[in-house]
Amino acid sequence: MSKIEDILTRYRSGSHESLIPILQDVQAEEGYLSEEAVVNIGRFLGMSTTKIYGLATFYDQFRFVPAGRIHLRICNGTTCFINGSGKLIAALKETLGVEPDQPTRDGRFSYELVACMGGCNDGPVVCSGDSFYTHVRAEDIPEMIKKLKVLADLK
Ligand code: FES
């Protein structure tokens, strides 16, 4: 039994109100919502994939491409933006060579832009797993990525 089939056994077939919990469970298990997963969920719930994508894209929490082994969350809330998150994001884009929400070719990294993480006084803020980096500047990015590569290679 595939992981997705296993998740679906916890829910009632045809129950549209189970969509969001199912999507959350699949993403928690797989890291993202693959096309195959969406098709299987649609079949199980009796919903079109178009409707599922339409609802899922309404929520920021869902990803449709796999994340890198190290996934960074960059605060682009108002205070961090005023404190330079734009330059930080540009540096990250240049260093990693990818846009937000896309994994790097080697699968090591991905990053997403998020709203306020509650650390405005210490912004710009970057989060990787349980680690928070504060007062991050664009010039810190190459060194940060170099150190995180070591962690990515251990995963
Ligand atoms: S705006 Fe970035 S932590 Fe609040």
PDB file of C-alpha atoms and ligand atoms in Angstrom:
ATOM      1  CA  MET A   1       0.000   0.000   0.000  1.00  0.00           C
ATOM      2  CA  SER A   2       1.394   3.416  -0.948  1.00  0.00           C
ATOM      3  CA  LYS A   3       1.758   6.164   1.654  1.00  0.00           C
ATOM      4  CA  ILE A   4      -1.101   8.080   0.037  1.00  0.00           C
ATOM      5  CA  GLU A   5      -3.394   5.043   0.062  1.00  0.00           C
ATOM      6  CA  ASP A   6      -2.490   4.505   3.700  1.00  0.00           C
ATOM      7  CA  ILE A   7      -3.451   8.123   4.525  1.00  0.00           C
ATOM      8  CA  LEU A   8      -6.735   7.795   2.639  1.00  0.00           C
ATOM      9  CA  THR A   9      -7.775   4.791   4.778  1.00  0.00           C
ATOM     10  CA  ARG A  10      -8.107   7.231   7.693  1.00  0.00           C
ATOM     11  CA  TYR A  11     -10.883   9.141   5.916  1.00  0.00           C
ATOM     12  CA  ARG A  12     -14.348   8.468   4.549  1.00  0.00           C
ATOM     13  CA  SER A  13     -14.541   8.208   0.776  1.00  0.00           C
ATOM     14  CA  GLY A  14     -16.520  11.028  -0.855  1.00  0.00           C
ATOM     15  CA  SER A  15     -16.268  13.274   2.210  1.00  0.00           C
ATOM     16  CA  HIS A  16     -15.359  16.668   0.697  1.00  0.00           C
ATOM     17  CA  GLU A  17     -14.809  18.232   4.121  1.00  0.00           C
ATOM     18  CA  SER A  18     -11.836  15.875   4.553  1.00  0.00           C
ATOM     19  CA  LEU A  19      -9.951  17.517   1.692  1.00  0.00           C
ATOM     20  CA  ILE A  20      -7.806  19.945   3.718  1.00  0.00           C
ATOM     21  CA  PRO A  21      -6.874  17.415   6.454  1.00  0.00           C
ATOM     22  CA  ILE A  22      -5.968  14.879   3.737  1.00  0.00           C
ATOM     23  CA  LEU A  23      -3.822  17.435   1.911  1.00  0.00           C
ATOM     24  CA  GLN A  24      -2.118  18.322   5.204  1.00  0.00           C
ATOM     25  CA  ASP A  25      -1.420  14.652   5.968  1.00  0.00           C
ATOM     26  CA  VAL A  26      -0.054  13.980   2.482  1.00  0.00           C
ATOM     27  CA  GLN A  27       2.186  17.039   2.614  1.00  0.00           C
ATOM     28  CA  ALA A  28       3.421  16.099   6.103  1.00  0.00           C
ATOM     29  CA  GLU A  29       4.299  12.631   4.779  1.00  0.00           C
ATOM     30  CA  GLU A  30       5.666  13.501   1.331  1.00  0.00           C
ATOM     31  CA  GLY A  31       6.833  17.094   1.797  1.00  0.00           C
ATOM     32  CA  TYR A  32       4.624  18.367  -1.040  1.00  0.00           C
ATOM     33  CA  LEU A  33       1.499  17.562  -3.055  1.00  0.00           C
ATOM     34  CA  SER A  34       2.466  15.672  -6.177  1.00  0.00           C
ATOM     35  CA  GLU A  35       0.218  15.463  -9.211  1.00  0.00           C
ATOM     36  CA  GLU A  36      -0.217  11.758  -8.521  1.00  0.00           C
ATOM     37  CA  ALA A  37      -1.354  12.504  -4.962  1.00  0.00           C
ATOM     38  CA  VAL A  38      -3.872  15.107  -6.127  1.00  0.00           C
ATOM     39  CA  VAL A  39      -5.293  12.680  -8.718  1.00  0.00           C
ATOM     40  CA  ASN A  40      -5.644   9.915  -6.098  1.00  0.00           C
ATOM     41  CA  ILE A  41      -7.248  12.280  -3.594  1.00  0.00           C
ATOM     42  CA  GLY A  42      -9.659  13.519  -6.261  1.00  0.00           C
ATOM     43  CA  ARG A  43     -10.662   9.963  -7.116  1.00  0.00           C
ATOM     44  CA  PHE A  44     -11.143   9.140  -3.435  1.00  0.00           C
ATOM     45  CA  LEU A  45     -13.238  12.211  -2.660  1.00  0.00           C
ATOM     46  CA  GLY A  46     -15.070  12.391  -5.979  1.00  0.00           C
ATOM     47  CA  MET A  47     -13.627  15.839  -6.724  1.00  0.00           C
ATOM     48  CA  SER A  48     -11.961  17.149  -9.858  1.00  0.00           C
ATOM     49  CA  THR A  49      -8.243  17.868  -9.708  1.00  0.00           C
ATOM     50  CA  THR A  50      -9.008  21.397 -10.926  1.00  0.00           C
ATOM     51  CA  LYS A  51     -11.189  21.981  -7.875  1.00  0.00           C
ATOM     52  CA  ILE A  52      -8.562  20.509  -5.545  1.00  0.00           C
ATOM     53  CA  TYR A  53      -5.796  22.707  -6.989  1.00  0.00           C
ATOM     54  CA  GLY A  54      -8.133  25.700  -6.813  1.00  0.00           C
ATOM     55  CA  LEU A  55      -8.791  25.138  -3.117  1.00  0.00           C
ATOM     56  CA  ALA A  56      -5.244  24.112  -2.202  1.00  0.00           C
ATOM     57  CA  THR A  57      -3.618  27.146  -3.830  1.00  0.00           C
ATOM     58  CA  PHE A  58      -5.829  29.333  -1.643  1.00  0.00           C
ATOM     59  CA  TYR A  59      -3.776  28.168   1.353  1.00  0.00           C
ATOM     60  CA  ASP A  60      -0.131  29.273   1.663  1.00  0.00           C
ATOM     61  CA  GLN A  61       0.805  26.094   3.484  1.00  0.00           C
ATOM     62  CA  PHE A  62       0.668  23.777   0.469  1.00  0.00           C
ATOM     63  CA  ARG A  63       3.583  23.083  -1.849  1.00  0.00           C
ATOM     64  CA  PHE A  64       3.314  21.566  -5.316  1.00  0.00           C
ATOM     65  CA  VAL A  65       6.994  20.949  -5.927  1.00  0.00           C
ATOM     66  CA  PRO A  66       9.351  19.087  -3.596  1.00  0.00           C
ATOM     67  CA  ALA A  67      11.339  21.192  -1.156  1.00  0.00           C
ATOM     68  CA  GLY A  68      15.127  21.057  -1.024  1.00  0.00           C
ATOM     69  CA  ARG A  69      16.790  19.059   1.753  1.00  0.00           C
ATOM     70  CA  ILE A  70      17.323  22.433   3.458  1.00  0.00           C
ATOM     71  CA  HIS A  71      14.251  24.615   3.159  1.00  0.00           C
ATOM     72  CA  LEU A  72      14.647  28.250   4.172  1.00  0.00           C
ATOM     73  CA  ARG A  73      11.802  30.535   5.123  1.00  0.00           C
ATOM     74  CA  ILE A  74      12.577  34.195   4.506  1.00  0.00           C
ATOM     75  CA  CYS A  75      10.448  36.767   6.259  1.00  0.00           C
ATOM     76  CA  ASN A  76       9.191  39.344   3.838  1.00  0.00           C
ATOM     77  CA  GLY A  77       6.794  40.986   6.290  1.00  0.00           C
ATOM     78  CA  THR A  78       6.595  44.766   6.474  1.00  0.00           C
ATOM     79  CA  THR A  79       9.273  45.313   9.141  1.00  0.00           C
ATOM     80  CA  CYS A  80      11.737  42.877   7.615  1.00  0.00           C
ATOM     81  CA  PHE A  81      11.090  44.415   4.212  1.00  0.00           C
ATOM     82  CA  ILE A  82      11.890  47.888   5.595  1.00  0.00           C
ATOM     83  CA  ASN A  83      15.049  46.414   7.141  1.00  0.00           C
ATOM     84  CA  GLY A  84      16.290  44.987   3.848  1.00  0.00           C
ATOM     85  CA  SER A  85      14.698  41.600   3.196  1.00  0.00           C
ATOM     86  CA  GLY A  86      14.442  42.532  -0.499  1.00  0.00           C
ATOM     87  CA  LYS A  87      18.261  42.639  -0.834  1.00  0.00           C
ATOM     88  CA  LEU A  88      18.479  39.434   1.141  1.00  0.00           C
ATOM     89  CA  ILE A  89      16.055  37.685  -1.203  1.00  0.00           C
ATOM     90  CA  ALA A  90      17.967  38.968  -4.239  1.00  0.00           C
ATOM     91  CA  ALA A  91      21.221  37.617  -2.741  1.00  0.00           C
ATOM     92  CA  LEU A  92      19.609  34.265  -2.084  1.00  0.00           C
ATOM     93  CA  LYS A  93      18.273  34.120  -5.622  1.00  0.00           C
ATOM     94  CA  GLU A  94      21.742  34.875  -6.984  1.00  0.00           C
ATOM     95  CA  THR A  95      23.544  32.437  -4.686  1.00  0.00           C
ATOM     96  CA  LEU A  96      21.154  29.523  -5.223  1.00  0.00           C
ATOM     97  CA  GLY A  97      20.204  30.352  -8.807  1.00  0.00           C
ATOM     98  CA  VAL A  98      16.510  29.625  -8.300  1.00  0.00           C
ATOM     99  CA  GLU A  99      13.297  31.501  -7.663  1.00  0.00           C
ATOM    100  CA  PRO A 100      11.367  31.076  -4.396  1.00  0.00           C
ATOM    101  CA  ASP A 101       9.493  27.763  -4.054  1.00  0.00           C
ATOM    102  CA  GLN A 102      11.786  25.989  -6.535  1.00  0.00           C
ATOM    103  CA  PRO A 103      14.371  23.443  -5.407  1.00  0.00           C
ATOM    104  CA  THR A 104      17.958  23.879  -6.552  1.00  0.00           C
ATOM    105  CA  ARG A 105      19.099  21.469  -9.251  1.00  0.00           C
ATOM    106  CA  ASP A 106      21.144  19.468  -6.739  1.00  0.00           C
ATOM    107  CA  GLY A 107      18.118  19.202  -4.428  1.00  0.00           C
ATOM    108  CA  ARG A 108      19.998  20.742  -1.519  1.00  0.00           C
ATOM    109  CA  PHE A 109      18.009  23.958  -1.096  1.00  0.00           C
ATOM    110  CA  SER A 110      14.706  25.671  -1.584  1.00  0.00           C
ATOM    111  CA  TYR A 111      13.274  28.796  -0.009  1.00  0.00           C
ATOM    112  CA  GLU A 112       9.980  30.507   0.376  1.00  0.00           C
ATOM    113  CA  LEU A 113       8.907  34.000   1.331  1.00  0.00           C
ATOM    114  CA  VAL A 114       6.658  34.189   4.351  1.00  0.00           C
ATOM    115  CA  ALA A 115       4.784  36.857   6.275  1.00  0.00           C
ATOM    116  CA  CYS A 116       5.832  38.087   9.730  1.00  0.00           C
ATOM    117  CA  MET A 117       7.422  35.400  11.898  1.00  0.00           C
ATOM    118  CA  GLY A 118       7.079  37.467  15.063  1.00  0.00           C
ATOM    119  CA  GLY A 119      10.714  38.579  15.348  1.00  0.00           C
ATOM    120  CA  CYS A 120      10.361  42.038  13.836  1.00  0.00           C
ATOM    121  CA  ASN A 121      12.856  43.687  16.219  1.00  0.00           C
ATOM    122  CA  ASP A 122      15.523  41.254  15.049  1.00  0.00           C
ATOM    123  CA  GLY A 123      14.794  41.270  11.334  1.00  0.00           C
ATOM    124  CA  PRO A 124      15.391  40.438   8.660  1.00  0.00           C
ATOM    125  CA  VAL A 125      14.675  36.937   9.905  1.00  0.00           C
ATOM    126  CA  VAL A 126      15.461  33.639   8.166  1.00  0.00           C
ATOM    127  CA  CYS A 127      14.326  30.263   9.459  1.00  0.00           C
ATOM    128  CA  SER A 128      15.671  26.823   8.600  1.00  0.00           C
ATOM    129  CA  GLY A 129      13.918  23.982  10.423  1.00  0.00           C
ATOM    130  CA  ASP A 130      14.138  24.872  14.109  1.00  0.00           C
ATOM    131  CA  SER A 131      16.926  27.435  13.630  1.00  0.00           C
ATOM    132  CA  PHE A 132      16.278  31.159  13.417  1.00  0.00           C
ATOM    133  CA  TYR A 133      18.820  33.571  11.977  1.00  0.00           C
ATOM    134  CA  THR A 134      18.312  37.211  12.916  1.00  0.00           C
ATOM    135  CA  HIS A 135      19.601  40.520  11.542  1.00  0.00           C
ATOM    136  CA  VAL A 136      20.530  38.677   8.345  1.00  0.00           C
ATOM    137  CA  ARG A 137      22.115  40.853   5.667  1.00  0.00           C
ATOM    138  CA  ALA A 138      22.533  40.189   1.967  1.00  0.00           C
ATOM    139  CA  GLU A 139      26.295  39.871   2.438  1.00  0.00           C
ATOM    140  CA  ASP A 140      25.744  37.063   4.996  1.00  0.00           C
ATOM    141  CA  ILE A 141      24.002  34.817   2.471  1.00  0.00           C
ATOM    142  CA  PRO A 142      26.975  33.181   0.661  1.00  0.00           C
ATOM    143  CA  GLU A 143      28.570  32.144   3.984  1.00  0.00           C
ATOM    144  CA  MET A 144      25.241  30.957   5.388  1.00  0.00           C
ATOM    145  CA  ILE A 145      24.609  28.809   2.321  1.00  0.00           C
ATOM    146  CA  LYS A 146      28.155  27.426   2.451  1.00  0.00           C
ATOM    147  CA  LYS A 147      27.612  26.276   6.057  1.00  0.00           C
ATOM    148  CA  LEU A 148      24.150  24.888   5.342  1.00  0.00           C
ATOM    149  CA  LYS A 149      25.515  22.847   2.404  1.00  0.00           C
ATOM    150  CA  VAL A 150      27.346  20.715   4.950  1.00  0.00           C
ATOM    151  CA  LEU A 151      24.037  20.020   6.729  1.00  0.00           C
ATOM    152  CA  ALA A 152      22.245  19.373   3.424  1.00  0.00           C
ATOM    153  CA  ASP A 153      24.859  16.759   2.532  1.00  0.00           C
ATOM    154  CA  LEU A 154      24.243  14.953   5.824  1.00  0.00           C
ATOM    155  CA  LYS A 155      20.522  14.582   5.089  1.00  0.00           C
TER     156      LYS A 155
HETATM  157  S1  FES B   1       8.129  41.357   9.666  1.00  0.00           S
HETATM  158 FE1  FES B   1       9.682  39.859   9.710  1.00  0.00          FE
HETATM  159  S2  FES B   1       9.545  39.021  11.699  1.00  0.00           S
HETATM  160 FE2  FES B   1       7.951  40.491  11.612  1.00  0.00          FE
END
